[in-house]
Tab-separated table of C-alpha atoms and ligand atoms in Angstrom:
chain	number	residue	atom	x	y	z
V	1	MET	CA	-167.501	-42.385	-37.932
V	2	THR	CA	-164.181	-42.211	-36.067
V	3	ALA	CA	-161.335	-44.569	-36.824
V	4	ASN	CA	-161.952	-46.207	-33.469
V	5	GLY	CA	-165.632	-46.704	-34.195
V	6	LYS	CA	-165.214	-49.031	-37.145
V	7	LYS	CA	-168.054	-51.468	-37.511
V	8	VAL	CA	-167.270	-55.179	-37.594
V	9	PHE	CA	-169.809	-57.788	-38.678
V	10	ILE	CA	-168.936	-61.204	-37.286
V	11	VAL	CA	-171.135	-63.726	-39.085
V	12	TYR	CA	-170.850	-67.420	-38.324
V	13	PHE	CA	-172.491	-70.815	-38.631
V	14	SER	CA	-171.797	-73.209	-35.780
V	15	ALA	CA	-173.688	-76.440	-35.195
V	16	ALA	CA	-171.553	-77.692	-32.304
V	17	GLY	CA	-170.119	-74.481	-30.834
V	18	SER	CA	-166.426	-74.298	-31.851
V	19	THR	CA	-166.901	-71.713	-34.577
V	20	ARG	CA	-169.085	-69.724	-32.187
V	21	HIS	CA	-166.225	-69.814	-29.667
V	22	VAL	CA	-163.824	-68.298	-32.213
V	23	ALA	CA	-166.411	-65.667	-33.183
V	24	GLU	CA	-166.840	-64.707	-29.528
V	25	ILE	CA	-163.085	-64.344	-28.986
V	26	MET	CA	-163.055	-62.019	-31.999
V	27	GLU	CA	-165.968	-59.987	-30.666
V	28	LYS	CA	-164.288	-59.552	-27.275
V	29	ARG	CA	-160.973	-58.456	-28.796
V	30	PHE	CA	-162.559	-55.999	-31.226
V	31	LYS	CA	-164.419	-54.446	-28.287
V	32	GLU	CA	-161.181	-54.143	-26.309
V	33	LEU	CA	-159.655	-52.326	-29.276
V	34	GLY	CA	-162.547	-49.862	-29.410
V	35	ALA	CA	-164.253	-51.151	-32.565
V	36	GLU	CA	-167.987	-51.845	-32.812
V	37	PRO	CA	-168.375	-55.574	-33.360
V	38	SER	CA	-171.742	-57.320	-33.770
V	39	LEU	CA	-172.137	-61.089	-33.658
V	40	TYR	CA	-174.540	-62.726	-36.091
V	41	ASP	CA	-175.463	-66.389	-35.799
V	42	LEU	CA	-176.639	-67.746	-39.147
V	43	THR	CA	-178.503	-70.551	-37.428
V	44	GLU	CA	-180.702	-67.977	-35.689
V	45	ASN	CA	-181.423	-65.845	-38.705
V	46	LYS	CA	-181.315	-67.401	-42.147
V	47	ASP	CA	-182.017	-64.095	-43.953
V	48	LEU	CA	-179.177	-62.395	-42.180
V	49	CYS	CA	-176.993	-61.893	-45.211
V	50	GLN	CA	-179.546	-59.868	-47.137
V	51	THR	CA	-180.117	-57.822	-43.973
V	52	ILE	CA	-176.489	-56.921	-43.325
V	53	SER	CA	-175.548	-56.663	-46.983
V	54	GLN	CA	-177.001	-53.175	-47.369
V	55	GLN	CA	-175.288	-51.952	-44.196
V	56	ILE	CA	-171.946	-53.269	-45.440
V	57	ARG	CA	-172.429	-51.529	-48.791
V	58	ARG	CA	-173.282	-48.276	-47.077
V	59	LEU	CA	-170.332	-48.375	-44.686
V	60	GLY	CA	-167.761	-49.227	-47.385
V	61	ASN	CA	-164.273	-49.277	-45.934
V	62	ASP	CA	-165.592	-48.213	-42.531
V	63	CYS	CA	-166.495	-51.825	-41.873
V	64	CYS	CA	-165.168	-55.340	-42.024
V	65	LEU	CA	-166.889	-58.696	-42.362
V	66	MET	CA	-165.470	-61.615	-40.374
V	67	MET	CA	-167.082	-64.793	-41.662
V	68	GLY	CA	-166.759	-68.138	-39.881
V	69	SER	CA	-167.647	-71.699	-40.811
V	70	PRO	CA	-166.935	-75.252	-39.729
V	71	VAL	CA	-165.215	-77.382	-42.366
V	72	TYR	CA	-167.680	-79.902	-43.776
V	73	VAL	CA	-166.156	-82.464	-46.139
V	74	SER	CA	-163.248	-80.152	-47.025
V	75	HIS	CA	-165.536	-77.184	-47.803
V	76	ALA	CA	-167.193	-74.417	-45.821
V	77	ALA	CA	-170.667	-75.348	-44.549
V	78	PRO	CA	-173.409	-74.834	-47.183
V	79	PRO	CA	-175.263	-72.103	-45.200
V	80	ILE	CA	-172.090	-69.993	-45.206
V	81	MET	CA	-171.488	-70.331	-48.938
V	82	HIS	CA	-175.171	-69.598	-49.506
V	83	CYS	CA	-174.884	-66.505	-47.329
V	84	ILE	CA	-171.867	-65.247	-49.294
V	85	SER	CA	-173.758	-65.771	-52.545
V	86	LYS	CA	-176.553	-63.535	-51.203
V	87	LEU	CA	-174.262	-60.610	-50.383
V	88	ALA	CA	-174.487	-57.642	-52.709
V	89	SER	CA	-171.278	-56.534	-54.401
V	90	VAL	CA	-169.253	-54.051	-52.404
V	91	ASP	CA	-166.598	-51.504	-53.078
V	92	GLY	CA	-163.955	-50.987	-50.435
V	93	SER	CA	-165.223	-53.230	-47.617
V	94	CYS	CA	-162.893	-55.833	-46.255
V	95	ALA	CA	-163.423	-59.398	-45.139
V	96	VAL	CA	-161.661	-62.092	-43.154
V	97	PRO	CA	-162.830	-65.705	-43.559
V	98	PHE	CA	-162.146	-68.183	-40.764
V	99	VAL	CA	-162.855	-71.880	-40.279
V	100	THR	CA	-162.713	-74.456	-37.542
V	101	TRP	CA	-161.808	-77.986	-38.571
V	102	GLY	CA	-161.770	-81.311	-36.776
V	103	GLY	CA	-158.250	-82.577	-37.390
V	104	ALA	CA	-158.954	-84.532	-40.613
V	105	SER	CA	-158.314	-81.749	-43.132
V	106	SER	CA	-159.255	-78.101	-43.391
V	107	GLY	CA	-159.583	-78.788	-47.105
V	108	ILE	CA	-160.198	-75.922	-49.486
V	109	SER	CA	-162.746	-74.183	-47.277
V	110	LEU	CA	-160.753	-71.015	-46.618
V	111	PHE	CA	-159.701	-70.667	-50.225
V	112	GLU	CA	-163.281	-71.018	-51.492
V	113	MET	CA	-164.688	-68.569	-48.955
V	114	ALA	CA	-161.999	-66.004	-49.730
V	115	ARG	CA	-162.423	-66.447	-53.482
V	116	GLU	CA	-166.199	-65.916	-53.332
V	117	LEU	CA	-165.891	-62.924	-50.995
V	118	SER	CA	-163.269	-61.491	-53.277
V	119	ARG	CA	-165.584	-61.946	-56.288
V	120	LYS	CA	-168.127	-59.826	-54.404
V	121	GLY	CA	-165.551	-57.056	-54.208
V	122	PHE	CA	-164.290	-57.597	-50.658
V	123	THR	CA	-160.630	-56.955	-49.921
V	124	ILE	CA	-159.372	-60.030	-48.070
V	125	LEU	CA	-157.301	-58.780	-45.145
V	126	GLY	CA	-156.534	-62.123	-43.543
V	127	ALA	CA	-157.856	-65.576	-42.731
V	128	ALA	CA	-157.607	-68.287	-40.112
V	129	LYS	CA	-158.017	-72.003	-39.711
V	130	VAL	CA	-158.458	-73.183	-36.150
V	131	LEU	CA	-158.239	-76.763	-34.920
V	132	ALA	CA	-161.332	-77.828	-32.977
V	133	VAL	CA	-162.744	-81.005	-31.531
V	134	HIS	CA	-164.234	-83.093	-34.342
V	135	SER	CA	-167.964	-82.591	-33.996
V	136	LEU	CA	-168.830	-86.036	-35.387
V	137	MET	CA	-166.785	-87.703	-32.631
V	138	TRP	CA	-168.641	-86.478	-29.548
V	139	GLN	CA	-169.345	-90.035	-28.375
V	140	LEU	CA	-165.624	-90.874	-28.227
V	141	GLU	CA	-163.368	-90.433	-25.230
V	142	ASN	CA	-160.519	-89.235	-27.376
V	143	PRO	CA	-161.912	-87.391	-30.402
V	144	LEU	CA	-159.631	-85.751	-32.939
V	145	GLY	CA	-158.949	-82.153	-31.962
V	146	ALA	CA	-159.784	-82.839	-28.293
V	147	GLY	CA	-159.252	-79.767	-26.125
V	148	HIS	CA	-159.222	-77.353	-29.076
V	149	PRO	CA	-159.585	-74.470	-29.590
V	150	ASN	CA	-157.246	-74.034	-26.608
V	151	SER	CA	-155.617	-70.943	-25.141
V	152	ALA	CA	-152.804	-71.007	-27.730
V	153	ASP	CA	-155.428	-71.071	-30.509
V	154	ASP	CA	-157.268	-68.207	-28.822
V	155	LYS	CA	-154.060	-66.151	-28.760
V	156	LEU	CA	-153.646	-66.561	-32.507
V	157	ILE	CA	-157.237	-65.427	-33.041
V	158	VAL	CA	-156.523	-62.324	-30.948
V	159	GLN	CA	-153.428	-61.696	-33.069
V	160	LEU	CA	-155.516	-61.972	-36.239
V	161	VAL	CA	-157.979	-59.417	-34.858
V	162	ASP	CA	-155.153	-57.070	-33.901
V	163	GLU	CA	-153.631	-57.260	-37.374
V	164	THR	CA	-157.030	-56.863	-39.052
V	165	TYR	CA	-157.902	-53.861	-36.925
V	166	SER	CA	-154.593	-52.212	-37.570
V	167	LYS	CA	-155.117	-52.636	-41.340
V	168	MET	CA	-158.649	-51.253	-41.054
V	169	GLN	CA	-157.373	-48.183	-39.257
V	170	SER	CA	-154.755	-47.523	-41.863
V	171	GLY	CA	-157.446	-47.413	-44.539
V	172	GLY	CA	-158.013	-50.975	-45.636
V	173	GLY	CA	-154.771	-52.439	-46.797
V	174	LYS	CA	-153.974	-54.700	-49.696
V	175	ASP	CA	-155.746	-57.835	-50.813
V	176	MET	CA	-154.103	-60.982	-49.553
V	177	GLU	CA	-152.812	-63.294	-52.272
V	178	LEU	CA	-155.555	-65.926	-52.561
V	179	SER	CA	-152.931	-68.483	-53.534
V	180	ARG	CA	-151.726	-68.450	-49.914
V	181	LEU	CA	-154.996	-70.129	-48.968
V	182	ALA	CA	-154.646	-72.805	-51.656
V	183	TYR	CA	-152.262	-74.727	-49.419
V	184	GLN	CA	-153.312	-78.221	-50.512
V	185	SER	CA	-151.302	-79.802	-53.325
V	186	LYS	CA	-152.799	-79.234	-56.789
V	187	GLU	CA	-153.939	-82.876	-57.013
V	188	VAL	CA	-155.558	-82.884	-53.574
V	189	HIS	CA	-157.179	-79.505	-54.258
V	190	ALA	CA	-158.680	-80.828	-57.502
V	191	GLU	CA	-159.977	-83.963	-55.743
V	192	MET	CA	-161.532	-81.905	-52.950
V	193	GLU	CA	-163.261	-79.665	-55.469
V	194	LYS	CA	-165.080	-82.702	-56.826
V	195	VAL	CA	-166.412	-84.021	-53.509
V	196	THR	CA	-169.325	-82.248	-51.871
V	197	LEU	CA	-171.247	-82.663	-48.636
V	198	GLU	CA	-174.183	-83.692	-50.809
V	199	MET	CA	-172.136	-86.634	-52.148
V	200	ALA	CA	-170.787	-87.517	-48.692
V	201	LYS	CA	-174.351	-87.792	-47.373
V	202	ALA	CA	-174.574	-91.148	-49.147
V	203	LEU	CA	-171.805	-92.429	-46.863
V	204	MET	CA	-173.463	-91.227	-43.668
V	205	PRO	CA	-175.229	-93.786	-41.486
V	206	THR	CA	-179.007	-93.865	-41.468
V	207	ARG	CA	-180.589	-92.353	-38.380
V	208	GLY	CA	-183.333	-94.301	-36.741
V	209	VAL	CA	-185.902	-92.937	-34.333
V	210	ASP	CA	-186.987	-95.195	-31.496
V	211	GLU	CA	-190.691	-94.360	-31.365
V	212	GLU	CA	-191.036	-96.127	-28.017
V	213	ILE	CA	-188.621	-93.647	-26.451
V	214	CYS	CA	-189.258	-90.427	-28.420
V	215	ASN	CA	-191.678	-88.196	-26.524
V	216	GLN	CA	-191.834	-85.557	-29.306
V	217	CYS	CA	-190.259	-82.933	-27.044
V	218	GLU	CA	-188.998	-80.972	-30.107
V	219	VAL	CA	-185.452	-80.524	-28.784
V	220	CYS	CA	-184.148	-82.016	-32.059
V	221	THR	CA	-186.096	-79.482	-34.109
V	222	GLU	CA	-184.917	-76.650	-31.884
V	223	PHE	CA	-181.225	-77.566	-32.102
V	224	CYS	CA	-181.156	-78.323	-35.813
V	225	PRO	CA	-179.102	-75.449	-37.266
V	226	THR	CA	-180.761	-75.685	-40.674
V	227	ASP	CA	-184.361	-76.305	-39.536
V	228	ALA	CA	-184.239	-79.644	-41.324
V	229	VAL	CA	-185.986	-81.712	-38.646
V	230	THR	CA	-189.772	-81.836	-38.461
V	231	LEU	CA	-192.044	-83.932	-36.278
V	232	SER	CA	-194.410	-86.022	-38.338
V	233	PRO	CA	-195.327	-87.188	-35.711
V	234	TYR	CA	-191.777	-88.429	-34.973
V	235	PRO	CA	-188.575	-86.699	-36.214
V	236	VAL	CA	-188.114	-86.688	-39.983
V	237	PHE	CA	-184.880	-85.382	-41.512
V	238	GLY	CA	-185.303	-83.110	-44.508
V	239	GLU	CA	-183.148	-82.150	-47.482
V	240	ASP	CA	-181.427	-79.226	-45.791
V	241	CYS	CA	-179.850	-81.577	-43.240
V	242	VAL	CA	-176.084	-80.995	-43.084
V	243	TYR	CA	-175.422	-84.150	-41.050
V	244	CYS	CA	-174.102	-82.334	-38.003
V	245	PHE	CA	-175.991	-84.875	-35.860
V	246	ASN	CA	-177.095	-82.170	-33.413
V	247	CYS	CA	-180.477	-83.933	-33.358
V	248	MET	CA	-178.911	-87.129	-32.070
V	249	ARG	CA	-176.436	-85.376	-29.766
V	250	THR	CA	-179.053	-83.202	-28.101
V	251	CYS	CA	-181.941	-85.677	-27.851
V	252	PRO	CA	-182.593	-85.878	-24.089
V	253	GLU	CA	-184.106	-89.365	-24.425
V	254	GLY	CA	-181.430	-90.842	-26.702
V	255	ALA	CA	-184.219	-91.713	-29.116
V	256	ILE	CA	-182.285	-90.831	-32.286
V	257	LYS	CA	-179.718	-93.463	-33.095
V	258	ALA	CA	-177.005	-94.001	-35.706
V	259	ASP	CA	-173.828	-96.041	-35.815
V	260	LEU	CA	-170.970	-93.663	-36.548
V	261	THR	CA	-168.192	-96.293	-36.274
V	262	GLU	CA	-167.387	-96.299	-39.984
V	263	VAL	CA	-167.461	-92.508	-40.137
V	264	TRP	CA	-164.884	-92.352	-37.324
V	265	GLU	CA	-162.642	-94.813	-39.175
V	266	ARG	CA	-162.787	-92.713	-42.334
V	267	ILE	CA	-162.052	-89.533	-40.379
V	268	ARG	CA	-159.019	-91.092	-38.672
V	269	ASP	CA	-157.778	-92.456	-42.018
V	270	ARG	CA	-158.001	-88.993	-43.549
V	271	ALA	CA	-156.206	-87.409	-40.592
V	272	ALA	CA	-153.408	-89.973	-40.926
V	273	PHE	CA	-153.224	-89.442	-44.685
V	274	PHE	CA	-153.115	-85.639	-44.678
V	275	LYS	CA	-151.174	-85.037	-41.437
V	276	GLU	CA	-152.096	-81.375	-41.906
V	277	ARG	CA	-149.808	-78.914	-40.155
V	278	PRO	CA	-149.885	-76.364	-38.667
V	279	HIS	CA	-153.134	-77.184	-36.951
V	280	THR	CA	-154.094	-73.613	-36.234
V	281	GLN	CA	-152.825	-70.912	-38.507
V	282	ILE	CA	-153.551	-67.285	-39.177
V	283	PHE	CA	-152.862	-65.662	-42.522
V	284	VAL	CA	-152.144	-61.945	-42.251
R	301	LIG	C1	-170.814	-83.200	-41.715
R	301	LIG	C2	-169.475	-82.876	-41.150
R	301	LIG	C3	-168.356	-82.906	-41.970
R	301	LIG	C4	-167.091	-82.593	-41.454
R	301	LIG	N1	-166.014	-82.605	-42.294
R	301	LIG	C5	-164.786	-82.316	-41.806
R	301	LIG	C6	-163.637	-82.327	-42.659
R	301	LIG	O1	-163.716	-82.526	-43.881
R	301	LIG	N2	-162.438	-82.091	-42.096
R	301	LIG	C7	-162.276	-81.848	-40.756
R	301	LIG	O2	-161.151	-81.689	-40.299
R	301	LIG	N3	-163.354	-81.760	-39.939
R	301	LIG	C8	-164.601	-81.987	-40.425
R	301	LIG	N4	-165.689	-81.913	-39.599
R	301	LIG	C9	-165.503	-81.457	-38.211
R	301	LIG	C10	-165.827	-79.975	-38.059
R	301	LIG	O3	-165.251	-79.212	-39.093
R	301	LIG	C11	-165.265	-79.414	-36.749
R	301	LIG	O4	-165.574	-80.216	-35.666
R	301	LIG	C12	-165.780	-77.991	-36.541
R	301	LIG	O5	-165.022	-77.391	-35.536
R	301	LIG	C13	-167.239	-77.949	-36.129
R	301	LIG	O6	-167.610	-76.610	-35.934
R	301	LIG	P1	-168.813	-76.195	-34.976
R	301	LIG	O7	-168.462	-76.740	-33.594
R	301	LIG	O8	-168.803	-74.714	-35.009
R	301	LIG	O9	-170.035	-76.813	-35.528
R	301	LIG	C14	-166.945	-82.230	-40.079
R	301	LIG	C15	-168.085	-82.198	-39.262
R	301	LIG	C16	-169.328	-82.509	-39.787
R	301	LIG	C17	-170.530	-82.444	-38.894
């Protein structure tokens, strides 16, 4: 394989589309640079990680894994962490984790992704956190992160790709200091470690299905990124639900209902508490 033909695996999970947007910017830029990027959507193929794992092992430092997740309750989304856990150990491959976050806090998502990838033997070449519209605020006129990722965010993503590619061409490069991604204070970091999406589920509003309106069209099952919705005979939400509310957002009849008012208040409180800056940042 020539230096210009380096393979890039861009793997992402994206319930509402922002992380997909970042992944697509990366794909476009890698193509412009002459690399061979492939986009993999975890929501489409749950066994993806086992499938690409062998290819990554075989290609060694001729490939790089770009891995993208939304931030869910300060962590990367569970399907992404699950995917990383399924990767076989590698020797010489590199990886770049990236997250999109909704303006409350990017939490410890990047640090945890990088740490787990590093434990699998990946050399971490860089990372990025990108501000995006908060996906739980779609019903609001002025959601946190409105208008993001914007063109300035996109430029930073392109810069990250350029830096990554240049390191790949020069034979890999050095591992990034993981401590750079532990940018929360020690106390906040420790608190965030304790709280999981599983625990936060208890604070999420109950979804109701209006059986008078629901016509069992299956759109909710189709758009659920974790296949957690089944019709029995009306929508039922299973254990794998990550509370992205795609079912409610995409229901053409508006038959799935939940009151997110308290969730929005908590999100705004957290944004005001953390005041996280910079919003979008690349680590190279
Ligand atoms: C269940 C859930 C939890 C979230 N937790 C956070 C969070 O802790 N901090 C934050 O800033 N944004 C949070 N968000 C917002 C998403 O991280 C953000 O909108 C992201 O860009 C969504 O990515 P996607 O469009 O690719 O799905 C959360 C969203 C959901 C659905």
